[in-house]
PDB file of C-alpha atoms in Angstrom:
ATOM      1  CA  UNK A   1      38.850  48.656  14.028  1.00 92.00           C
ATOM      2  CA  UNK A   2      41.862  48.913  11.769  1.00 95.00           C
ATOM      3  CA  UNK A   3      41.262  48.032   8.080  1.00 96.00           C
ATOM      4  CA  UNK A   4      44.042  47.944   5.192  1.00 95.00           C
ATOM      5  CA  UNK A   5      41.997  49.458   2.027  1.00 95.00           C
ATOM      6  CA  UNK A   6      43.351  47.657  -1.199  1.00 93.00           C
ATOM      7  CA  UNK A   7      42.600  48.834  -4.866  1.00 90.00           C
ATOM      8  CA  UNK A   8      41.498  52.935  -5.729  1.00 88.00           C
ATOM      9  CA  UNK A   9      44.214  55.558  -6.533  1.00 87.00           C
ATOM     10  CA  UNK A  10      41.924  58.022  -4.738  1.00 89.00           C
ATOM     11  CA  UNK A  11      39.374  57.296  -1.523  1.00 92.00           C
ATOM     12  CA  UNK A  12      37.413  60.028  -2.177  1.00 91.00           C
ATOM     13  CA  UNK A  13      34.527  60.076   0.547  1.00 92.00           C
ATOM     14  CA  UNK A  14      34.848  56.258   1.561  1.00 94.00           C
ATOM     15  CA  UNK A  15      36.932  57.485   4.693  1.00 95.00           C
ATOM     16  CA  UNK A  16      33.736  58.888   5.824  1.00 94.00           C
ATOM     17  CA  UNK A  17      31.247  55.891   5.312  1.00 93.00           C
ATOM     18  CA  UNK A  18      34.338  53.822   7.152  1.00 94.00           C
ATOM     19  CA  UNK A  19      34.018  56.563   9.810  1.00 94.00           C
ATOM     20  CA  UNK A  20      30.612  55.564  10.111  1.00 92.00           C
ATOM     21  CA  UNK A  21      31.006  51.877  11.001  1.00 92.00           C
ATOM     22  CA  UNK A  22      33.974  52.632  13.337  1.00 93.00           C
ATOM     23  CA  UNK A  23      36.601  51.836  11.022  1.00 95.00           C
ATOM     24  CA  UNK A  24      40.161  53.573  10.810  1.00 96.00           C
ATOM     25  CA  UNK A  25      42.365  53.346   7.325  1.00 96.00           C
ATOM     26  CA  UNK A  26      45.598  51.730   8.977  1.00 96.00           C
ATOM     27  CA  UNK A  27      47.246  51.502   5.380  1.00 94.00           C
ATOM     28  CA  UNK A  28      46.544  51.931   1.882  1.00 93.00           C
ATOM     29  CA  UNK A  29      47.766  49.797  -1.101  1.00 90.00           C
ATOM     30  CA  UNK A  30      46.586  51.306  -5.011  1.00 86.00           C
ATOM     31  CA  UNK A  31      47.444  47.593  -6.374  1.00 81.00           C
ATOM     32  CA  UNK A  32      48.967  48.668  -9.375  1.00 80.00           C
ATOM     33  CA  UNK A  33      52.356  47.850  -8.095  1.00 77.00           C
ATOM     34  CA  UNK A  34      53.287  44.342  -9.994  1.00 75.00           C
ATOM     35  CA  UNK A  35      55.421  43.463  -6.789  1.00 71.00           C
ATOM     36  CA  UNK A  36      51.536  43.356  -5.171  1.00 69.00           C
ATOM     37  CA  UNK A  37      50.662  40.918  -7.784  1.00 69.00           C
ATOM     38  CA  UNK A  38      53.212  38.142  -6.506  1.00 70.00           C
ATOM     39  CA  UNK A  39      53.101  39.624  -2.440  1.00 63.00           C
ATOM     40  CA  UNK A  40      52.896  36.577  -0.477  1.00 69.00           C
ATOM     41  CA  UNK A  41      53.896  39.098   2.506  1.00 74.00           C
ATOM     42  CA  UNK A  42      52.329  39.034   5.944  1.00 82.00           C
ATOM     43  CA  UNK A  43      49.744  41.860   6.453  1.00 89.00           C
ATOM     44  CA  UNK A  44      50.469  45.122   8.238  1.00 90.00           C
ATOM     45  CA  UNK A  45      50.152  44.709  12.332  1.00 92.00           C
ATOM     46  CA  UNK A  46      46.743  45.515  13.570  1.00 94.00           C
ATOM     47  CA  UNK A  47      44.829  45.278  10.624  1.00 95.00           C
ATOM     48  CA  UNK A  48      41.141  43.622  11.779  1.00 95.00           C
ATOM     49  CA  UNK A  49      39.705  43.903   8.484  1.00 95.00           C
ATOM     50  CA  UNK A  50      40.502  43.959   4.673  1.00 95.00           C
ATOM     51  CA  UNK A  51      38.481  46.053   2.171  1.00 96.00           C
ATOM     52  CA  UNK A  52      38.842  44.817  -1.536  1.00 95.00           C
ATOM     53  CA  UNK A  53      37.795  47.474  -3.937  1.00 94.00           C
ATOM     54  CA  UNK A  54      37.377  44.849  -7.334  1.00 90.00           C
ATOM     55  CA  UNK A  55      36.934  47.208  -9.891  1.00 88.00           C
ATOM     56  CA  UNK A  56      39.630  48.648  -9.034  1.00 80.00           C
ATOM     57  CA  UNK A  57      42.423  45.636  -8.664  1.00 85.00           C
ATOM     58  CA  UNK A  58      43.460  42.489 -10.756  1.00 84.00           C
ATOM     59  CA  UNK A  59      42.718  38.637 -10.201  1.00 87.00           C
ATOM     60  CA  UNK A  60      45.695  38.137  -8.479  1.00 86.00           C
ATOM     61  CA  UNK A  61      46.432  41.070  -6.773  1.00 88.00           C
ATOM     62  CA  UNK A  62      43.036  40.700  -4.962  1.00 89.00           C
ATOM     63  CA  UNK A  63      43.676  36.737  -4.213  1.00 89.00           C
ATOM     64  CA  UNK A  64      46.980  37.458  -2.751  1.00 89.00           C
ATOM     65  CA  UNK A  65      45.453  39.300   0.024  1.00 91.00           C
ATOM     66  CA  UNK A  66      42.401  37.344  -0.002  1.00 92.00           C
ATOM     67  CA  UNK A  67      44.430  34.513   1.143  1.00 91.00           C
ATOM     68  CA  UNK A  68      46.664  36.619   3.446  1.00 91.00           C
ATOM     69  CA  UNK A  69      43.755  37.533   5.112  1.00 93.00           C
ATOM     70  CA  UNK A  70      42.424  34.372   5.129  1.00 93.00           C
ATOM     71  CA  UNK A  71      45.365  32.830   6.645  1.00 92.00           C
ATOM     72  CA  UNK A  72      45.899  35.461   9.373  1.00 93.00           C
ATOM     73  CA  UNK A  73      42.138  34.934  10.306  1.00 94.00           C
ATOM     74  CA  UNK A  74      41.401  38.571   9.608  1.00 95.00           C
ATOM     75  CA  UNK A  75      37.842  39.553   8.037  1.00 94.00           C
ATOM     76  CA  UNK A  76      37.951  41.001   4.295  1.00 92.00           C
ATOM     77  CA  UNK A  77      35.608  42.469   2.427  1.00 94.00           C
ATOM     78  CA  UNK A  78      34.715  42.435  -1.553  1.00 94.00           C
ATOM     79  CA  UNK A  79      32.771  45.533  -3.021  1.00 94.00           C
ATOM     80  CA  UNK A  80      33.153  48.219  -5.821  1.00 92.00           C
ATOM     81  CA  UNK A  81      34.605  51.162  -4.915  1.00 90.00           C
ATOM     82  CA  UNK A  82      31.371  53.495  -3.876  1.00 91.00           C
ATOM     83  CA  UNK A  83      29.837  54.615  -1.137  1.00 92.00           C
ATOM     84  CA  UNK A  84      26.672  52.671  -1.767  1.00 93.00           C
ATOM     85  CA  UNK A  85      28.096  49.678  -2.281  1.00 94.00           C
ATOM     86  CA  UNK A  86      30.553  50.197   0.467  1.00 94.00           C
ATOM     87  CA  UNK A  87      27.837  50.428   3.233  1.00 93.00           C
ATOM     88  CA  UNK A  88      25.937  47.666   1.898  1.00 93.00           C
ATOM     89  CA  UNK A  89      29.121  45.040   2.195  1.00 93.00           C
ATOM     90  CA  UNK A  90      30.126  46.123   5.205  1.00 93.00           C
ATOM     91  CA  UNK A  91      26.292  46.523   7.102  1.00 90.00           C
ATOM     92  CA  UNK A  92      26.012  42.578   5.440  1.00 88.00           C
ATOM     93  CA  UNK A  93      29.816  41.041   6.581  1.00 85.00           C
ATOM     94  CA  UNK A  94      29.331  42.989  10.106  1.00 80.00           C
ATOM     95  CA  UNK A  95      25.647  41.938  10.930  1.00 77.00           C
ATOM     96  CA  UNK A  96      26.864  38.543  10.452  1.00 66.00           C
ATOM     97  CA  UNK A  97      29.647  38.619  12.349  1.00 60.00           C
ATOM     98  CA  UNK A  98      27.835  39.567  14.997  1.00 56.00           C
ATOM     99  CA  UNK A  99      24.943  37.309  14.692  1.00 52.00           C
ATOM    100  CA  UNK A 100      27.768  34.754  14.675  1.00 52.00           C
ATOM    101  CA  UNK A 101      28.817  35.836  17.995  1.00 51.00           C
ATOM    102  CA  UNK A 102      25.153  36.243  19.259  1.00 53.00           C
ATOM    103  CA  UNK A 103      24.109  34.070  22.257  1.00 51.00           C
ATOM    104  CA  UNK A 104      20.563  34.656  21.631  1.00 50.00           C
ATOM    105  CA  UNK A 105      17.784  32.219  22.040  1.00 47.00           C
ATOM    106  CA  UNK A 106      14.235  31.545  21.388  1.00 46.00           C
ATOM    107  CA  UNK A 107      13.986  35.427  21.069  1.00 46.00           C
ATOM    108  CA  UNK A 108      16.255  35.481  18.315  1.00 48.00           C
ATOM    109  CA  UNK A 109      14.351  37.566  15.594  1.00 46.00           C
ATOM    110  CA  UNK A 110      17.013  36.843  12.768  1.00 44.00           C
ATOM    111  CA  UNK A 111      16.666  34.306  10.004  1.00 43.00           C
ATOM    112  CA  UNK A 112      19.055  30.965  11.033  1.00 40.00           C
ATOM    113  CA  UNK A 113      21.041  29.508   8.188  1.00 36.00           C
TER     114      UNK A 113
END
């Protein structure tokens, strides 16, 4: 899975915990460019999945590719920018995803909502 990693100068070991989860950084974007503020631009090719670092990034730098995302149908994710949080949002937005896609019946273990 591709992912475009918005907001952080520096990744630090977050390539590592996206390692883990069998994500690939496809591209990069710091945020503090002001043309990223007003980007209405499509999102790279291949991208699957959007990571959001908010401590790191400004209202509307992080709703411009919010709604990007949104209307490309590609999956983003919101978290601070550490490990710990990290593995946390993505282990929630992917379970669910695939619960989503889960056919599963009366076995079903998970909690419906």
């Amino acid at each position: 899975m591709n992912a475009l990693i918005v907001g952080a100068d520096r990744l630090g070991n977050i390539p590592d915990v996206l390692q883990q989860f069998g994500i690939r950084i496809a591209a990069h974007v710091s945020g503090r460019d002001t043309t990223h503020q007003r980007r209405s631009a499509p999102l790279p090719a291949g991208i699957q999945v959007v990571i959001l670092f908010t401590d790191f990034l400004g209202h509307n730098v992080m709703q411009r590719f919010r709604e990007a995302a949104s209307r490309e149908g590609v999956m983003f994710v919101c978290c601070r920018r550490s490990v710990c949080a990290l593995q946390q949002a993505l282990g929630r937005r992917l379970s669910e995803d695939e619960c989503g896609r889960c056919a599963a019946g009366d076995g079903c273990k998970r909690k419906k909502r």
